[in-house]
CSV table of C-alpha atoms in Angstrom, one decimal:
chain,number,residue,atom,x,y,z
A,28,MET,CA,250.4,160.7,100.9
A,29,VAL,CA,253.9,160.6,99.4
A,30,SER,CA,256.0,158.7,102.0
A,31,ALA,CA,253.8,156.9,104.6
A,32,TRP,CA,255.8,158.6,107.3
A,33,SER,CA,256.5,162.0,109.0
A,34,ALA,CA,259.8,162.6,110.6
A,35,LYS,CA,262.4,165.1,111.8
A,36,CYS,CA,265.9,164.8,110.3
A,37,THR,CA,269.1,166.5,111.4
A,38,SER,CA,271.0,165.9,108.2
A,39,PRO,CA,270.6,164.5,104.6
A,40,ASP,CA,271.2,161.0,106.0
A,41,PRO,CA,267.9,159.2,106.2
A,42,MET,CA,269.1,157.4,109.4
A,43,SER,CA,269.2,160.8,111.1
A,44,CYS,CA,265.4,161.0,111.0
A,45,LYS,CA,263.2,160.4,114.0
A,46,ASN,CA,259.5,159.8,114.2
A,47,GLU,CA,257.5,163.1,114.3
A,48,LEU,CA,253.8,163.5,113.5
A,49,ALA,CA,253.1,167.0,114.4
A,50,ASN,CA,256.0,169.2,113.2
A,51,PRO,CA,258.5,167.6,110.9
A,52,GLN,CA,259.8,171.1,109.9
A,53,SER,CA,261.4,172.2,113.2
A,54,LEU,CA,264.7,170.3,113.1
A,55,GLY,CA,267.5,170.1,110.6
A,56,MET,CA,266.7,173.5,109.1
A,57,GLN,CA,269.2,174.4,106.3
A,58,LEU,CA,269.8,177.7,104.6
A,59,ASN,CA,269.0,177.6,100.9
A,60,ARG,CA,271.8,179.5,99.3
A,61,ASN,CA,269.7,180.4,96.2
A,62,THR,CA,266.6,181.8,98.0
A,63,LYS,CA,268.2,182.6,101.4
A,64,GLU,CA,265.2,180.8,102.9
A,65,VAL,CA,265.6,178.3,105.8
A,66,ASN,CA,264.4,174.8,104.7
A,67,PRO,CA,264.0,171.6,106.6
A,68,GLU,CA,265.7,168.3,105.9
A,69,TYR,CA,263.3,165.7,104.5
A,70,ALA,CA,265.8,162.9,104.3
A,71,TRP,CA,263.5,159.9,104.8
A,72,THR,CA,262.5,157.8,101.8
A,73,ASP,CA,259.4,158.7,99.7
A,74,LEU,CA,257.6,156.9,97.0
A,75,THR,CA,259.2,158.9,94.1
A,76,TYR,CA,262.5,157.2,95.0
A,77,LEU,CA,261.0,153.8,94.1
A,78,MET,CA,259.3,155.2,91.0
A,79,TYR,CA,262.4,156.8,89.7
A,80,ARG,CA,264.3,153.5,90.0
A,81,LYS,CA,261.6,151.7,88.0
A,82,ASN,CA,261.2,154.5,85.4
A,83,VAL,CA,257.6,155.1,86.5
A,84,SER,CA,256.5,158.6,85.4
A,85,TRP,CA,255.0,160.9,88.1
A,86,ALA,CA,253.9,164.5,88.7
A,87,TYR,CA,252.8,166.6,91.6
A,88,TYR,CA,250.4,169.3,90.4
A,89,VAL,CA,250.2,172.4,92.5
A,90,ASP,CA,247.2,174.7,92.3
A,91,GLU,CA,249.0,178.0,92.5
A,92,GLY,CA,247.7,180.9,94.6
A,93,THR,CA,247.8,180.9,98.3
A,94,GLN,CA,248.2,178.0,100.8
A,95,PRO,CA,244.9,176.3,101.9
A,96,ASP,CA,245.7,176.2,105.6
A,97,CYS,CA,247.4,177.9,108.5
A,98,GLU,CA,250.6,176.3,109.7
A,99,ASN,CA,249.5,176.7,113.3
A,100,ASP,CA,246.0,175.1,112.5
A,101,ALA,CA,244.2,178.4,113.1
A,102,MET,CA,241.2,179.2,111.0
A,103,PHE,CA,242.5,182.5,109.8
A,104,CYS,CA,246.0,183.7,109.1
A,105,ASP,CA,247.9,185.9,106.7
A,106,PRO,CA,247.8,184.3,103.2
A,107,LYS,CA,251.1,182.7,102.1
A,108,PRO,CA,251.9,182.1,98.5
A,109,GLN,CA,251.7,178.7,97.0
A,110,THR,CA,253.7,177.8,93.8
A,111,ALA,CA,255.0,174.7,92.3
A,112,ALA,CA,258.6,176.0,92.7
A,113,ALA,CA,258.3,176.8,96.4
A,114,PRO,CA,258.1,174.0,99.0
A,115,GLU,CA,255.6,174.4,101.8
A,116,ILE,CA,253.2,172.3,103.8
A,117,TRP,CA,251.0,171.5,100.8
A,118,ASN,CA,254.0,171.0,98.5
A,119,PRO,CA,256.5,169.0,100.5
A,120,LEU,CA,258.3,167.0,97.7
A,121,PRO,CA,260.9,169.8,96.9
A,122,TRP,CA,262.2,169.3,100.4
A,123,PHE,CA,262.8,165.6,100.0
A,124,GLU,CA,266.4,164.6,99.4
A,125,THR,CA,265.4,161.8,97.0
A,126,VAL,CA,263.6,164.3,94.7
A,127,LYS,CA,266.6,166.6,94.6
A,128,GLN,CA,269.2,163.8,94.2
A,129,ASP,CA,267.2,162.2,91.3
A,130,ASN,CA,266.8,165.5,89.5
A,131,GLN,CA,263.0,165.2,89.7
A,132,LEU,CA,262.1,168.7,90.8
A,133,GLY,CA,260.7,169.4,87.4
A,134,ASN,CA,258.0,166.8,88.1
A,135,ILE,CA,256.5,169.3,90.5
A,136,GLN,CA,254.4,171.5,88.2
A,137,PRO,CA,251.7,174.2,88.1
A,138,LEU,CA,248.1,172.8,87.8
A,139,ASP,CA,247.7,174.1,84.2
A,140,ASN,CA,250.1,171.4,83.1
A,141,TYR,CA,247.6,168.8,84.3
A,142,TYR,CA,244.9,170.0,82.1
A,143,THR,CA,247.3,170.2,79.1
A,144,ALA,CA,248.5,166.7,79.7
A,145,ALA,CA,245.0,165.3,80.2
A,146,LYS,CA,243.8,166.8,76.9
A,147,ALA,CA,246.8,165.5,75.0
A,148,GLY,CA,246.6,162.0,76.6
A,149,ASN,CA,250.0,162.5,78.1
A,150,LEU,CA,249.2,162.1,81.8
A,151,PRO,CA,252.0,160.5,83.9
A,152,SER,CA,251.5,157.1,85.5
A,153,VAL,CA,251.2,158.5,89.0
A,154,MET,CA,250.1,162.0,90.0
A,155,TRP,CA,249.0,164.0,93.0
A,156,ILE,CA,246.9,167.2,92.8
A,157,VAL,CA,246.6,169.7,95.6
A,158,PRO,CA,244.3,172.7,95.8
A,159,ASN,CA,245.0,176.3,96.7
A,160,GLN,CA,243.1,178.2,99.3
A,161,MET,CA,240.2,179.2,97.1
A,162,HIS,CA,239.6,175.7,95.9
A,163,SER,CA,240.4,173.8,99.1
A,164,GLU,CA,237.0,174.0,101.0
A,165,HIS,CA,239.0,175.3,104.0
A,166,PRO,CA,237.4,178.2,105.7
A,167,PRO,CA,236.8,180.9,104.7
A,168,ALA,CA,236.7,179.5,101.1
A,169,LEU,CA,233.3,178.5,99.7
A,170,VAL,CA,232.6,174.7,99.6
A,171,SER,CA,230.8,175.2,96.3
A,172,THR,CA,233.9,176.7,94.7
A,173,GLY,CA,236.0,173.7,95.9
A,174,GLN,CA,233.4,171.3,94.6
A,175,ALA,CA,233.4,173.0,91.2
A,176,HIS,CA,237.2,172.8,91.1
A,177,THR,CA,237.2,169.1,91.9
A,178,THR,CA,234.6,168.4,89.3
A,179,SER,CA,236.7,170.2,86.7
A,180,LEU,CA,239.7,168.0,87.5
A,181,ILE,CA,237.7,164.8,87.2
A,182,ASN,CA,236.0,166.0,84.0
A,183,ALA,CA,239.4,166.6,82.5
A,184,ALA,CA,240.4,163.0,83.3
A,185,MET,CA,237.1,161.6,82.0
A,186,GLU,CA,237.4,163.5,78.7
A,187,SER,CA,241.1,162.5,78.3
A,188,PRO,CA,242.4,159.8,75.9
A,189,ASP,CA,243.9,158.3,79.0
A,190,TRP,CA,240.5,157.7,80.7
A,191,ASN,CA,240.4,154.0,80.0
A,192,THR,CA,243.6,153.5,82.1
A,193,THR,CA,242.7,155.9,84.9
A,194,ALA,CA,241.9,155.4,88.6
A,195,ILE,CA,241.1,158.5,90.7
A,196,PHE,CA,241.3,158.5,94.5
A,197,LEU,CA,239.5,161.6,95.8
A,198,ALA,CA,240.5,162.2,99.4
A,199,TRP,CA,239.9,164.8,102.1
A,200,ASP,CA,241.8,165.5,105.3
A,201,ASP,CA,239.8,166.3,108.5
A,202,TRP,CA,236.4,167.0,106.8
A,203,GLY,CA,234.4,167.1,110.0
A,204,GLY,CA,236.4,164.2,111.4
A,205,PHE,CA,236.5,166.0,114.7
A,206,TYR,CA,233.1,164.5,115.3
A,207,ASP,CA,234.3,160.9,114.7
A,208,HIS,CA,233.2,158.8,117.6
A,209,VAL,CA,235.2,155.7,116.7
A,210,VAL,CA,238.6,155.2,118.3
A,211,PRO,CA,241.2,154.7,115.5
A,212,PRO,CA,242.9,151.3,115.3
A,213,VAL,CA,246.4,150.8,116.7
A,214,VAL,CA,248.8,149.7,113.9
A,215,ASP,CA,252.2,151.0,115.2
A,216,GLU,CA,253.3,153.8,117.5
A,217,ASN,CA,251.7,156.3,115.1
A,218,GLY,CA,248.4,154.5,114.7
A,219,TYR,CA,245.6,155.6,112.3
A,220,GLY,CA,243.8,159.0,112.5
A,221,LEU,CA,240.2,160.2,112.4
A,222,ARG,CA,238.1,158.7,109.7
A,223,VAL,CA,237.8,160.7,106.5
A,224,PRO,CA,235.7,160.2,103.3
A,225,ALA,CA,237.2,159.0,100.1
A,226,LEU,CA,235.9,158.1,96.6
A,227,VAL,CA,237.2,155.8,94.0
A,228,ILE,CA,236.4,156.9,90.4
A,229,SER,CA,237.4,154.8,87.5
A,230,PRO,CA,236.0,153.1,84.3
A,231,TYR,CA,236.7,149.9,86.2
A,232,ALA,CA,235.3,150.9,89.7
A,233,LYS,CA,232.7,148.5,90.9
A,234,LYS,CA,229.3,150.2,90.6
A,235,GLY,CA,227.6,151.2,93.9
A,236,LEU,CA,230.3,149.6,96.1
A,237,ILE,CA,230.8,150.8,99.6
A,238,ASP,CA,234.2,149.5,100.8
A,239,HIS,CA,234.0,148.3,104.4
A,240,GLN,CA,237.7,147.4,104.7
A,241,THR,CA,239.9,149.2,107.2
A,242,LEU,CA,241.9,151.7,105.0
A,243,SER,CA,244.2,154.6,105.4
A,244,PHE,CA,246.2,156.9,103.2
A,245,ASP,CA,248.8,154.1,103.2
A,246,ALA,CA,246.4,152.1,101.0
A,247,TYR,CA,247.0,154.6,98.1
A,248,LEU,CA,250.7,154.0,98.3
A,249,ARG,CA,250.1,150.3,98.4
A,250,PHE,CA,247.9,150.4,95.3
A,251,ILE,CA,250.6,152.4,93.4
A,252,GLU,CA,253.3,150.0,94.6
A,253,ASP,CA,251.3,146.9,93.6
A,254,ASP,CA,250.3,148.4,90.2
A,255,PHE,CA,253.6,149.9,89.1
A,256,LEU,CA,256.4,148.6,91.3
A,257,GLY,CA,255.8,144.9,91.5
A,258,SER,CA,254.6,145.3,95.1
A,259,GLU,CA,258.0,146.8,96.2
A,260,ARG,CA,257.5,148.8,99.4
A,261,ILE,CA,259.1,151.8,101.0
A,262,ASP,CA,260.8,149.3,103.3
A,263,PRO,CA,264.2,150.0,105.0
A,264,ALA,CA,265.0,146.3,104.7
A,265,THR,CA,264.7,146.1,100.9
A,266,ASP,CA,264.7,149.6,99.3
A,267,ASN,CA,268.5,150.2,99.6
A,268,ARG,CA,267.8,153.5,101.4
A,269,PRO,CA,267.1,152.6,105.0
A,270,ASP,CA,265.4,155.0,107.4
A,271,PRO,CA,264.2,154.3,111.0
A,272,ARG,CA,260.5,154.4,110.3
A,273,PRO,CA,258.5,152.5,112.9
A,274,SER,CA,256.9,150.1,110.5
A,275,VAL,CA,256.2,149.4,106.8
A,276,ARG,CA,252.7,150.8,106.8
A,277,GLU,CA,251.7,149.4,103.4
A,278,ASN,CA,252.3,145.8,104.8
A,279,ASN,CA,250.2,146.1,107.9
A,280,PRO,CA,247.8,143.1,108.0
A,281,LEU,CA,244.9,145.4,109.1
A,282,LEU,CA,245.2,147.6,106.0
A,283,GLY,CA,242.7,146.8,103.2
A,284,ASP,CA,243.5,146.4,99.5
A,285,LEU,CA,242.0,149.0,97.2
A,286,ARG,CA,242.3,146.6,94.3
A,287,SER,CA,239.1,145.0,95.6
A,288,ASP,CA,237.2,148.2,94.6
A,289,PHE,CA,237.8,147.5,90.9
A,290,ASP,CA,236.7,144.9,88.3
A,291,PHE,CA,239.4,145.0,85.7
A,292,THR,CA,237.7,142.3,83.7
A,293,GLN,CA,234.7,144.5,82.9
A,294,SER,CA,234.5,146.7,79.8
A,295,PRO,CA,235.6,150.2,80.8
A,296,ARG,CA,232.7,152.6,81.3
A,297,ALA,CA,232.7,155.9,79.5
A,298,GLY,CA,233.3,159.0,81.6
A,299,VAL,CA,230.4,161.2,82.6
A,300,ALA,CA,231.4,164.8,82.7
A,301,LEU,CA,229.3,166.8,85.2
A,302,PRO,CA,228.3,170.5,85.3
A,303,LEU,CA,230.6,172.6,87.4
A,304,TYR,CA,227.7,174.5,88.9
A,305,PRO,CA,224.6,172.3,88.8
A,306,LEU,CA,221.2,174.0,89.2
A,307,ASN,CA,219.7,173.9,92.6
A,308,ARG,CA,216.5,171.9,92.6
A,309,THR,CA,214.0,171.9,95.4
A,310,GLY,CA,210.7,170.1,95.7
A,311,SER,CA,208.7,167.8,97.9
A,312,GLY,CA,208.6,164.0,97.6
């Protein structure tokens, strides 16, 4: 979601990184002198590196509390704290060398700052928002609580002065994808994963559209790059910070273009704030 790659690195040099999907945290562990914690090296290039060079504002909003998932993929584990200041599996950007070198750690903020910025019309150009355990819809959290939380985030954007220049990409991770019967396409040695649902919400989104393109999380990065970076990619050949990633995922010819989900010529539609806890209605039809 932030770099289009997952790797293990043995030093701050991005060329020390090697492809690793399952556990990028196990090599290159460094002792943090301030916290005395052992942190991994995330030396490969991420999207914030390009945005910093082009003066594109960004934020990563962390819903503080406890982490939404177990690091060993178990359903239950001892809760681990989640804060904007502490890197972990749902808050990886503080581990990235580019974020530290560019003095951008302050862009990783508590979620309350999102609501404040939305109300004031001061949202950054690009942002990510991640939930905590209570709001994540991960067991044993209630799905209804997570849905209400997501609704509150979207309502805040719709009621913001920034609404007319907003595009929201609502994404899940596995979401029952274990039952997906379609073999993922092969695009490089990493391929695509199980299918997951996603929604596009915007005053310029095409009404009622179901997008049948082949898409992945890489499409979100491609949209940001096309919109804010003049289509510059996280590309070792052009970004002046080469790493040995297997491919430039945003350029894969199989990857669809999310810009086709929008009609930027139409008048922007007003936001429609929804109730956080809609009444249950039953009946026969």
